[in-house]
Amino acid sequence: MRLGSGAEFDLIRRFLATPAAAADGAPGVRVGPGDDCAVITGDGIALTVDMAVEDVHFRRSWLEPREIGYRAAAGALSDLAAMAARPVGILASLALGPGDEDELGPAVMEGVAAAASDAGAVLLGGDVTRSPGPLVLDIVAAGQAARPVLRSGARPGDELWVTGTLGGAAAAVAAWIDGREPEPAARTAFARPTPRIREALWLAEREVPTAMVDLSDGVAGDAGHIAAASDVRVVIHGPALPLGPGLAPGATANAGARSAAGGVTGAGSASSAASLEVLRLAAAGGEDYELCFSASPGSVAAVAAEFEVVFGVPLTRVGRVEPGSGAVVLDATGSAVELEGFQHWRAR
Amino acid sequence: MRLGSGAEFDLIRRFLATPAAAADGAPGVRVGPGDDCAVITGDGIALTVDMAVEDVHFRRSWLEPREIGYRAAAGALSDLAAMAARPVGILASLALGPGDEDELGPAVMEGVAAAASDAGAVLLGGDVTRSPGPLVLDIVAAGQAARPVLRSGARPGDELWVTGTLGGAAAAVAAWIDGREPEPAARTAFARPTPRIREALWLAEREVPTAMVDLSDGVAGDAGHIAAASDVRVVIHGPALPLGPGLAPGATANAGARSAAGGVTGAGSASSAASLEVLRLAAAGGEDYELCFSASPGSVAAVAAEFEVVFGVPLTRVGRVEPGSGAVVLDATGSAVELEGFQHWRAR
């Protein structure tokens, strides 16, 4: 790894030399930042990488620099949660535009370090470079996964569950794109997501999940990964999806008009268009960073009350696993909801 | 990790699903591509990340797309070599501009896969995203390092050695910037560097290196990392540096004029300016991806002949370790060579 070859990156480099970040001696870390590589130990090491590009995954006007870093790191850490891996370290690569090296870059790294710290991980290194283009932040997360929970273990008859609530981050983005300020809780869902690491470890210790993913692209798409890897069909009951902040009826007054303007099909009356928009935000809006997992019938019910007391996070049964293939979201009438091409905001 | 949320990335995603890349069952790999994380095993796992940005680290007009990928991956793998870590896997994040997803992106990934394969590693995953900006490629390399060779083990009295030859990649860049086509061997040094992985493992098995780095920024700067980590002074004898392709006198006919145009100070006669330029390219041009290591007196001499037979790569003694701090390059008269600010081409 490198840490930028120019003196202009000294401020950022400092993040990897502060006592809090100097990871030598942290659990699972044999060599911390400052050498050619970091070295970690463990029976099984889970590795993931997640790239965030300005004006594709976020806009600078939406987020504080610290939030840009926090959110990107939380996204990578959420992948560790999806494997029930215990976070060990983060490496962060940062491409900075002209003038971003003095304030923006260090603030972004502060956010990365905060997300790492909140997850029990340390900053292990990274790379910093100039760029003539948008801010690019690529986060590597490494964790210990002695018994990783894969996507491939779902069986017909299993129930499908999610942690937390869905669609809050997407509601914030929808508000920004409409020129509105999002509800504070929806904004937080986007700007400072909480990877469900402890929750995943807790569930995995009890051998509850048969398969698990985190929700980065929305439950419809991500449950499709479980369906594909497990060779099963996943049926999601749309009305059961736990709605996140910003998706209460009042907050989506514009949703019908917006979805119509966006060319969304199938909207009927204004109120059904609004409820369809809410369902789409919850099912396919993405960036929730909640867990979605399959479990044997009754196994979640046996622990759900304790889970909710321990973590203050709801567990919601949202569907079932059947023989077949693919994932589908059904509306209240049992019809499949059209979600294809929904994430139009990402194309801007 | 994600693999791009749109269908436009299917071609690239396919790289991570082909039998050659499907790494389940490869040595050290417990879970290959396709889940939220890859999972690798090993007593000590070395991790590094290296970001390459178009028009900062390379230009599209200089390289074939496949070379862009190969070169970036080789740079990260070279960090593993510097720790004497055995490569296990690569994760690649790719930000692609409009129109790059069909041909450029897959070709870049081909180059990444080829570099991984040449190093005995497999593609473990990655992320692909659109970007409104330049091509950005971020490479994570993971390897097994049961006994990593650190930067901190150099002792006064040690000798300083390098593998291979230096300055070839920098000579290629200098040629391109001058509007000339580089010598083929110099071009290869830049476009398709060979990380010295087997060489590093061989030396480390024999416990030869007391400290080691790879040469990404040039021996002057990189030996400075050994000096800082080991709390010693490293003295490099400039005339001893083994010159790479493109640094023969004929190839640098323009060097004096170019360095003068670049504001380089200290150039005397045309011929001494040319030789100063050669020395600077070799000592501070960067991107050599050779190894630089300290070793007890005589320990390299005892194995050098066998090393050169096995690998066909020269070992050259280029300096010594003394009490003190910092790294310095001396010219034939014993004067320190001014290298500050030499890498001006990187700023373009």
XYZ file of C-alpha atoms in Angstrom:
696
model
C 0.000 0.000 0.000
C 1.035 3.576 -0.456
C -0.030 6.656 1.338
C 0.367 9.246 -1.370
C 3.786 10.218 -2.585
C 3.449 13.971 -2.088
C 3.718 16.162 0.978
C 0.194 17.407 0.276
C -1.119 14.181 1.743
C 0.698 14.472 5.055
C -2.499 15.421 6.854
C -4.215 12.300 5.644
C -1.198 10.119 6.231
C -1.296 11.256 9.818
C -4.513 9.332 10.315
C -2.610 6.161 9.916
C 0.020 7.120 12.458
C -2.099 8.338 15.350
C -2.196 6.095 18.416
C -5.894 5.354 17.894
C -5.214 4.157 14.390
C -1.830 2.593 14.972
C -3.111 -0.890 15.032
C -0.112 -2.924 16.101
C -1.356 -4.987 18.990
C -5.042 -4.602 18.213
C -6.882 -7.929 18.254
C -6.081 -9.872 15.118
C -3.508 -7.351 13.884
C 0.101 -8.468 13.631
C 1.460 -5.544 11.587
C -0.417 -2.256 11.510
C -0.100 0.670 9.128
C 3.253 1.887 7.858
C 4.816 -1.088 6.145
C 4.198 -2.351 2.607
C 1.236 -4.383 3.833
C -0.773 -4.768 6.977
C -0.745 -8.296 8.384
C -3.716 -9.770 10.163
C -4.269 -13.181 11.647
C -7.215 -15.482 11.979
C -8.577 -18.810 10.970
C -10.667 -17.356 8.172
C -10.303 -13.781 6.929
C -13.249 -12.193 5.160
C -12.312 -9.551 2.603
C -14.541 -7.101 0.789
C -14.159 -3.881 -1.154
C -16.689 -1.160 -1.873
C -16.142 1.861 -4.107
C -18.028 5.160 -3.761
C -17.836 7.773 -6.519
C -18.971 11.362 -6.121
C -22.066 12.179 -8.184
C -22.790 8.478 -8.624
C -23.179 7.203 -5.060
C -23.474 10.539 -3.304
C -23.311 14.234 -3.952
C -21.053 16.587 -2.105
C -23.986 18.902 -1.444
C -25.842 16.138 0.404
C -23.193 15.112 2.887
C -20.583 16.470 5.230
C -17.102 15.224 4.284
C -16.977 13.163 7.454
C -20.250 11.511 6.467
C -18.855 10.639 3.030
C -16.158 8.623 4.757
C -18.406 7.137 7.425
C -21.000 6.002 4.929
C -18.493 4.405 2.560
C -16.777 2.519 5.364
C -20.120 1.436 6.827
C -21.039 -0.025 3.454
C -17.934 -2.218 3.383
C -18.330 -3.181 7.034
C -21.897 -4.183 6.263
C -20.502 -6.817 3.882
C -18.565 -8.267 6.806
C -21.789 -8.325 8.836
C -23.471 -10.244 6.031
C -20.887 -13.029 6.493
C -21.061 -12.843 10.307
C -17.416 -11.771 10.246
C -15.896 -9.840 13.130
C -14.307 -6.638 11.758
C -10.545 -6.367 12.177
C -9.371 -3.592 9.895
C -10.079 -1.120 7.144
C -7.882 0.054 4.286
C -9.035 3.198 2.509
C -8.055 4.392 -0.966
C -8.875 7.976 -1.740
C -8.641 9.885 -5.039
C -8.827 13.606 -4.317
C -9.520 16.453 -6.692
C -7.526 19.698 -6.713
C -7.883 21.563 -3.435
C -9.407 18.633 -1.558
C -6.238 17.500 0.188
C -6.218 20.000 3.045
C -9.744 19.821 4.413
C -11.983 17.409 2.574
C -9.542 14.486 2.475
C -8.690 14.476 6.177
C -12.362 14.923 7.106
C -13.339 11.977 4.900
C -10.652 9.891 6.594
C -12.004 10.976 9.984
C -15.341 9.520 8.988
C -13.714 6.296 7.805
C -11.856 6.009 11.093
C -15.032 6.673 13.080
C -16.948 3.961 11.246
C -14.069 1.555 11.755
C -13.887 2.372 15.426
C -17.657 2.032 15.903
C -17.367 -1.450 14.391
C -14.405 -2.489 16.534
C -11.957 -2.270 13.631
C -8.803 -0.231 13.061
C -7.395 1.646 10.111
C -4.725 -0.590 8.606
C -3.564 1.512 5.678
C -4.592 2.682 2.289
C -3.608 4.826 -0.618
C -4.123 8.492 -1.391
C -3.736 10.029 -4.796
C -4.580 13.130 -6.728
C -7.221 12.917 -9.411
C -8.533 15.294 -12.076
C -11.982 13.786 -11.532
C -14.604 13.245 -8.858
C -13.827 12.156 -5.325
C -13.410 8.378 -5.282
C -13.263 6.420 -2.069
C -12.585 2.696 -2.100
C -12.885 0.849 1.191
C -11.423 -2.558 1.967
C -12.798 -4.269 5.041
C -11.179 -7.340 6.582
C -12.646 -9.425 9.342
C -12.445 -12.770 11.050
C -15.016 -15.293 9.947
C -14.355 -18.644 11.526
C -17.772 -19.856 10.370
C -18.978 -17.497 7.642
C -22.701 -17.411 6.877
C -22.987 -17.753 3.102
C -25.705 -16.894 0.627
C -26.100 -20.501 -0.379
C -27.759 -22.082 2.668
C -31.446 -21.178 2.196
C -33.852 -24.119 1.879
C -37.463 -24.266 0.715
C -39.677 -23.793 3.732
C -37.333 -21.267 5.361
C -38.665 -17.910 6.447
C -37.142 -14.632 5.214
C -36.362 -11.925 7.766
C -34.842 -8.459 7.812
C -33.361 -6.331 10.577
C -34.358 -2.710 11.088
C -36.418 -0.713 8.614
C -36.072 -0.244 4.887
C -36.191 2.653 2.461
C -35.061 5.466 4.743
C -31.866 6.147 2.814
C -33.738 5.987 -0.474
C -36.356 8.395 0.890
C -33.580 10.852 1.705
C -32.178 10.628 -1.805
C -35.660 10.995 -3.297
C -36.139 14.148 -1.226
C -32.811 15.644 -2.312
C -33.546 14.906 -5.947
C -36.948 16.550 -5.554
C -35.218 19.596 -4.111
C -36.543 18.967 -0.614
C -34.575 18.560 2.588
C -35.036 14.991 3.836
C -36.479 14.197 7.255
C -33.600 14.110 9.737
C -34.018 10.395 10.447
C -34.081 9.585 6.730
C -31.010 11.734 6.209
C -29.226 9.851 8.984
C -30.176 6.542 7.392
C -28.330 7.644 4.259
C -25.484 9.631 5.788
C -24.589 7.477 8.745
C -25.850 3.936 8.301
C -25.178 1.405 11.027
C -23.724 -1.856 9.779
C -25.428 -4.664 11.702
C -22.256 -6.324 12.859
C -23.089 -7.214 16.423
C -26.558 -8.269 15.348
C -25.119 -10.605 12.725
C -22.642 -12.141 15.163
C -25.414 -12.630 17.720
C -27.689 -14.368 15.222
C -24.871 -16.494 13.811
C -23.755 -17.588 17.278
C -27.258 -18.997 17.708
C -27.064 -20.578 14.242
C -30.258 -18.793 13.226
C -29.487 -17.637 9.650
C -29.293 -20.367 7.017
C -28.246 -17.753 4.438
C -27.594 -14.027 4.811
C -26.873 -10.892 2.786
C -26.748 -7.232 3.605
C -29.135 -4.850 1.885
C -27.138 -2.549 -0.339
C -29.252 -2.650 -3.491
C -32.641 -3.230 -1.862
C -34.246 -6.377 -0.492
C -35.678 -7.402 -3.861
C -32.288 -7.528 -5.556
C -30.287 -8.714 -2.585
C -32.711 -11.524 -1.729
C -32.228 -12.497 -5.357
C -28.593 -13.224 -4.482
C -29.766 -15.692 -1.845
C -32.178 -17.229 -4.374
C -29.431 -17.638 -6.975
C -26.789 -18.982 -4.596
C -29.217 -21.330 -2.813
C -31.072 -22.411 -5.980
C -34.446 -21.469 -4.472
C -37.208 -18.926 -5.025
C -37.657 -16.092 -2.552
C -41.114 -14.552 -2.203
C -41.295 -11.200 -0.431
C -44.597 -9.878 0.904
C -44.433 -6.168 0.096
C -46.907 -4.932 2.735
C -44.827 -6.699 5.400
C -41.709 -4.637 4.677
C -40.871 -2.466 7.704
C -40.904 1.120 6.435
C -38.016 3.397 7.304
C -38.079 7.085 8.169
C -39.334 9.404 5.459
C -41.790 6.818 4.195
C -44.758 7.807 6.368
C -47.711 8.995 4.208
C -47.081 12.675 4.915
C -43.490 12.494 3.851
C -44.309 11.034 0.484
C -46.981 13.469 -0.595
C -44.968 14.167 -3.714
C -44.207 10.570 -4.438
C -46.980 10.033 -6.961
C -46.101 13.082 -9.007
C -42.415 12.262 -8.772
C -42.777 8.717 -9.876
C -44.969 9.806 -12.761
C -42.379 12.360 -13.803
C -39.783 9.617 -13.613
C -41.750 7.508 -16.046
C -42.712 4.872 -13.510
C -45.479 2.683 -14.870
C -48.454 1.115 -13.180
C -49.393 4.069 -10.990
C -53.142 4.285 -10.626
C -54.819 6.833 -8.390
C -52.642 9.382 -6.644
C -52.823 7.448 -3.392
C -52.015 4.069 -4.939
C -49.184 5.681 -6.887
C -47.872 7.017 -3.606
C -48.093 3.630 -1.938
C -46.418 1.957 -4.904
C -43.606 4.496 -4.669
C -43.231 3.767 -0.964
C -43.108 0.040 -1.669
C -40.485 0.557 -4.339
C -38.362 2.744 -2.098
C -38.552 0.112 0.635
C -37.971 -2.889 -1.640
C -35.504 -1.527 -4.153
C -34.268 1.866 -2.989
C -31.048 0.413 -1.655
C -28.377 1.605 0.759
C -30.250 0.268 3.791
C -27.311 -1.789 5.105
C -29.708 -3.960 7.066
C -29.420 -7.737 7.145
C -31.683 -10.054 5.201
C -31.551 -13.728 6.117
C -33.355 -16.988 5.747
C -34.061 -19.158 8.786
C -35.772 -22.405 9.656
C -39.461 -21.968 10.558
C -39.830 -20.772 14.125
C -36.125 -20.317 14.799
C -36.283 -16.519 14.689
C -39.481 -16.296 16.695
C -37.668 -18.128 19.490
C -35.039 -15.366 19.801
C -36.694 -12.254 18.353
C -37.848 -10.754 21.638
C -34.398 -11.075 23.190
C -32.782 -9.701 20.018
C -34.976 -6.622 20.067
C -34.252 -5.980 23.738
C -30.501 -6.382 23.282
C -30.155 -4.266 20.142
C -33.251 -2.056 20.040
C -33.615 -3.084 16.413
C -36.738 -4.776 15.048
C -36.727 -8.149 13.338
C -39.439 -8.502 10.703
C -40.544 -11.541 8.800
C -40.924 -10.382 5.196
C -41.246 -13.517 3.132
C -40.571 -17.171 2.512
C -38.310 -19.491 0.573
C -39.850 -21.846 -1.989
C -38.613 -24.266 -4.603
C -37.852 -22.464 -7.856
C -35.671 -19.531 -8.772
C -35.534 -15.753 -8.533
C -36.934 -13.268 -6.054
C -40.278 -11.544 -6.326
C -42.051 -8.844 -4.326
C -45.827 -9.221 -4.067
C -48.230 -6.375 -3.330
C -51.302 -6.606 -1.078
C -53.281 -8.272 -3.871
C -50.624 -10.911 -4.443
C -49.457 -9.404 -7.745
C -45.748 -9.076 -8.494
C -44.480 -5.504 -8.154
C -42.549 -4.191 -11.148
C -39.175 -3.003 -9.837
C -37.075 -3.184 -12.995
C -35.199 0.015 -13.657
C -36.414 1.589 -10.454
C -33.072 2.950 -9.277
C -33.208 5.777 -11.781
C -31.634 8.241 -9.391
C -28.374 6.359 -9.578
C -28.121 7.172 -13.243
C -27.906 10.897 -12.678
C -18.154 -6.393 -2.141
C -20.371 -5.582 -5.033
C -19.920 -6.236 -8.663
C -21.782 -3.322 -10.158
C -25.527 -3.062 -9.868
C -26.312 -2.636 -13.553
C -26.519 -5.093 -16.423
C -23.867 -3.051 -18.226
C -21.269 -4.644 -16.006
C -22.193 -8.238 -16.826
C -19.137 -8.682 -19.019
C -16.865 -7.658 -16.198
C -18.782 -9.630 -13.620
C -18.174 -12.690 -15.731
C -14.487 -12.499 -14.886
C -15.325 -13.411 -11.376
C -17.424 -16.392 -12.352
C -15.180 -18.154 -14.859
C -13.605 -21.434 -13.714
C -10.127 -19.902 -13.806
C -11.204 -17.134 -11.486
C -13.632 -19.121 -9.378
C -11.322 -19.502 -6.521
C -13.149 -21.895 -4.223
C -10.648 -24.606 -3.486
C -7.592 -22.602 -4.536
C -4.817 -22.743 -1.929
C -5.700 -20.527 0.990
C -9.170 -19.680 -0.335
C -12.165 -20.831 1.642
C -14.861 -18.766 -0.099
C -14.213 -17.400 -3.569
C -16.017 -14.666 -5.477
C -19.787 -14.287 -5.416
C -20.677 -13.858 -1.771
C -20.569 -10.674 0.286
C -16.909 -11.288 1.076
C -14.185 -13.628 -0.003
C -12.744 -15.687 2.848
C -9.111 -16.685 2.950
C -7.142 -18.608 5.527
C -3.625 -18.468 6.854
C -1.574 -17.798 9.881
C -0.801 -14.222 8.859
C -2.595 -12.450 6.024
C -0.838 -9.522 4.355
C -3.161 -6.892 2.909
C -2.358 -3.989 0.644
C -4.219 -1.629 -1.654
C -2.950 0.431 -4.573
C -4.972 2.961 -6.564
C -4.226 3.948 -10.171
C -5.915 6.995 -11.700
C -5.925 7.745 -15.407
C -3.871 10.829 -16.304
C -2.138 10.684 -12.942
C -0.498 7.256 -12.916
C -0.864 6.430 -16.588
C -2.348 7.759 -19.771
C -4.706 5.823 -21.926
C -2.606 6.646 -24.983
C 0.427 4.955 -23.438
C -1.053 1.577 -22.578
C -3.303 -1.129 -23.908
C -6.317 -1.647 -21.606
C -4.985 -5.046 -20.615
C -1.716 -3.421 -19.605
C -3.558 -0.900 -17.442
C -4.950 -3.791 -15.435
C -1.768 -5.832 -15.400
C 0.347 -2.937 -14.257
C -2.001 -1.897 -11.468
C -2.272 -5.443 -10.128
C 1.486 -5.953 -10.386
C 1.974 -2.845 -8.260
C -0.183 -4.250 -5.465
C 1.387 -7.703 -5.748
C 4.790 -6.056 -5.465
C 3.769 -4.860 -1.994
C 3.189 -8.488 -1.043
C 6.646 -9.342 -2.382
C 8.105 -6.629 -0.187
C 6.761 -8.477 2.871
C 7.790 -11.895 1.518
C 4.091 -12.783 1.455
C 2.785 -15.519 -0.830
C -0.032 -14.083 -2.974
C -3.467 -15.618 -2.441
C -5.981 -13.309 -4.027
C -6.798 -10.008 -5.681
C -9.881 -7.818 -5.368
C -10.297 -5.144 -8.017
C -12.424 -2.007 -7.857
C -13.014 -0.259 -11.132
C -14.648 3.112 -11.855
C -15.492 3.307 -15.541
C -16.347 6.312 -17.633
C -19.226 6.366 -20.120
C -18.685 3.849 -22.903
C -15.899 1.995 -21.137
C -18.024 -0.873 -19.832
C -18.126 -3.000 -22.979
C -14.515 -3.169 -24.090
C -12.137 -1.250 -21.863
C -13.452 -2.561 -18.541
C -13.317 -6.264 -19.430
C -9.872 -5.841 -21.014
C -8.574 -4.110 -17.895
C -9.927 -6.985 -15.801
C -8.224 -9.461 -18.137
C -4.949 -7.757 -17.323
C -5.691 -7.876 -13.599
C -6.501 -11.584 -13.855
C -3.324 -12.251 -15.833
C -1.146 -10.504 -13.258
C -2.883 -12.415 -10.473
C -2.406 -15.707 -12.279
C 1.265 -14.995 -13.024
C 1.739 -14.435 -9.302
C -0.124 -17.578 -8.249
C -3.140 -15.629 -6.990
C -6.816 -15.695 -7.933
C -9.426 -13.014 -8.452
C -11.502 -12.951 -5.286
C -13.971 -10.192 -6.057
C -14.235 -6.477 -6.399
C -16.538 -3.653 -7.269
C -17.434 -2.004 -10.554
C -19.117 1.345 -10.845
C -19.814 4.053 -13.350
C -17.994 7.334 -13.001
C -18.202 10.709 -14.698
C -14.433 11.005 -14.319
C -11.208 9.268 -15.271
C -10.697 5.524 -15.122
C -9.861 4.554 -11.553
C -8.573 1.125 -10.657
C -7.996 0.136 -7.054
C -6.323 -3.198 -6.416
C -6.370 -5.106 -3.142
C -3.815 -7.869 -2.811
C -3.941 -10.459 -0.044
C -1.240 -12.982 0.716
C 0.049 -15.330 3.347
C 2.945 -14.024 5.360
C 3.809 -16.405 8.139
C 7.052 -14.497 8.786
C 6.734 -11.103 7.122
C 9.909 -9.161 6.365
C 9.372 -5.689 7.744
C 10.971 -2.341 7.015
C 12.256 -2.053 10.533
C 15.006 -4.677 10.685
C 17.974 -2.867 9.097
C 21.053 -2.422 11.301
C 24.130 -0.222 10.910
C 26.732 -2.189 9.011
C 24.175 -3.914 6.780
C 24.584 -3.785 3.048
C 21.828 -2.424 0.765
C 20.863 -4.467 -2.310
C 18.367 -4.256 -5.140
C 17.024 -6.823 -7.578
C 16.879 -6.203 -11.310
C 17.527 -2.834 -12.923
C 16.153 0.609 -12.151
C 14.741 3.503 -14.127
C 13.351 1.636 -17.134
C 9.734 2.537 -16.405
C 10.710 6.142 -15.719
C 12.656 6.253 -18.989
C 9.522 5.128 -20.829
C 7.461 7.863 -19.204
C 10.158 10.444 -19.960
C 10.086 9.373 -23.604
C 6.294 9.625 -23.849
C 6.317 13.041 -22.237
C 8.999 14.150 -24.706
C 6.792 12.908 -27.535
C 9.060 9.972 -28.335
C 8.167 6.296 -28.429
C 10.059 4.521 -25.637
C 12.457 1.666 -26.278
C 10.454 -1.587 -26.255
C 12.200 -2.898 -23.137
C 11.609 0.380 -21.293
C 7.975 0.328 -22.367
C 7.634 -3.208 -21.021
C 9.192 -2.154 -17.725
C 6.382 0.388 -17.350
C 3.501 -1.514 -18.942
C 4.096 -4.996 -17.625
C 6.285 -4.937 -14.533
C 7.144 -8.206 -12.844
C 6.581 -8.211 -9.102
C 9.504 -10.041 -7.520
C 7.411 -12.475 -5.539
C 9.328 -15.697 -5.985
C 12.577 -13.818 -5.544
C 11.360 -12.362 -2.258
C 10.194 -15.725 -0.948
C 13.510 -17.307 -1.939
C 15.528 -14.631 -0.154
C 13.300 -14.688 2.915
C 13.468 -18.489 3.191
C 17.230 -18.056 3.483
C 16.730 -15.260 6.014
C 18.815 -12.905 3.897
C 16.871 -9.614 4.089
C 16.941 -7.824 7.433
C 14.490 -5.231 6.049
C 12.795 -4.991 2.671
C 10.628 -2.678 0.547
C 9.546 -2.699 -3.050
C 10.552 0.168 -5.311
C 7.450 2.060 -6.286
C 8.646 5.633 -5.759
C 12.330 5.085 -6.546
C 15.135 3.674 -4.445
C 15.943 7.026 -2.844
C 12.471 7.455 -1.402
C 11.741 3.831 -0.690
C 15.074 3.203 1.040
C 14.066 6.196 3.132
C 11.190 4.080 4.456
C 13.703 1.492 5.650
C 15.779 4.275 7.209
C 12.765 5.708 9.034
C 11.360 2.382 10.227
C 14.768 1.020 11.265
C 16.049 4.284 12.746
C 19.176 4.200 10.612
C 20.778 6.130 7.753
C 20.873 4.594 4.293
C 23.637 5.714 1.938
C 23.154 4.844 -1.736
C 26.083 4.952 -4.146
C 24.526 6.441 -7.290
C 27.034 5.065 -9.822
C 26.351 1.568 -8.493
C 22.665 1.667 -9.416
C 21.941 -0.927 -12.128
C 20.507 1.030 -15.054
C 17.345 -0.220 -16.714
C 16.436 -0.189 -20.393
C 16.156 3.210 -22.017
C 18.912 4.644 -19.855
C 21.836 3.905 -22.197
C 23.570 7.152 -23.317
C 21.934 7.173 -26.759
C 18.449 6.872 -25.342
C 18.821 9.924 -23.156
C 20.171 12.358 -25.733
C 17.320 14.703 -24.885
C 17.657 14.296 -21.177
C 19.737 17.408 -20.562
C 17.402 19.675 -22.474
C 14.360 18.072 -20.872
C 15.657 18.381 -17.365
C 16.594 21.995 -17.994
C 13.118 22.683 -19.323
C 11.732 21.056 -16.215
C 13.661 23.452 -14.032
C 16.034 20.846 -12.675
C 18.971 22.497 -10.940
C 22.589 21.541 -10.765
C 23.047 20.506 -14.386
C 26.521 21.376 -15.621
C 27.750 20.521 -19.099
C 25.371 18.814 -21.501
C 26.939 15.431 -20.811
C 26.904 15.789 -17.052
C 23.300 17.002 -17.253
C 22.472 13.849 -19.171
C 24.198 11.624 -16.644
C 22.506 13.463 -13.789
C 19.172 12.871 -15.500
C 19.975 9.178 -15.846
C 20.894 8.983 -12.176
C 17.684 10.712 -11.208
C 15.569 8.432 -13.370
C 17.253 5.396 -11.818
C 17.137 6.671 -8.235
C 13.832 8.498 -8.133
C 11.881 7.747 -11.301
C 9.760 5.160 -9.564
C 7.525 2.326 -10.747
C 10.415 -0.149 -10.883
C 8.703 -2.731 -8.660
C 12.055 -4.247 -7.824
C 13.026 -5.224 -4.286
C 15.373 -3.183 -2.111
C 16.653 -4.863 1.025
C 19.258 -4.632 3.694
C 21.330 -7.672 4.607
C 24.173 -8.603 6.936
C 27.612 -8.174 5.373
C 28.428 -11.095 3.110
C 25.057 -12.803 3.393
C 23.957 -11.844 -0.121
C 27.310 -12.634 -1.704
C 26.909 -16.177 -0.419
C 23.695 -16.717 -2.390
C 23.851 -14.198 -5.245
C 25.235 -16.554 -7.884
C 22.548 -19.150 -7.215
C 19.847 -16.438 -7.145
C 20.898 -15.124 -10.537
C 20.906 -18.613 -12.025
C 17.484 -19.469 -10.611
C 15.747 -16.231 -11.526
C 17.830 -14.687 -14.300
C 17.612 -11.431 -12.363
C 20.690 -9.538 -11.163
C 21.342 -8.659 -7.548
C 23.296 -5.454 -7.091
C 24.825 -3.966 -4.000
C 23.921 -0.300 -4.101
C 24.712 1.059 -0.662
C 25.113 0.634 3.044
C 23.338 1.187 6.326
C 24.865 3.554 8.881
C 23.889 5.052 12.197
C 21.807 8.186 11.708
C 18.649 8.950 9.789
C 17.364 9.484 6.291
C 18.448 8.202 2.905
C 20.902 9.895 0.599
C 22.137 9.188 -2.927
C 25.771 10.086 -3.568
C 27.235 10.778 -7.012
C 30.666 9.641 -8.217
C 32.337 12.498 -6.343
C 30.606 11.612 -3.090
C 28.237 14.595 -3.206
C 24.571 14.173 -2.378
C 22.349 14.213 -5.462
C 19.406 16.617 -5.318
C 16.261 14.569 -5.982
C 13.623 16.755 -4.339
C 10.714 17.439 -6.639
C 12.078 15.216 -9.355
C 8.857 13.373 -10.143
C 7.454 16.340 -11.987
C 5.827 14.185 -14.636
C 3.395 12.872 -12.071
C 1.963 16.326 -11.673
C 0.790 16.557 -15.255
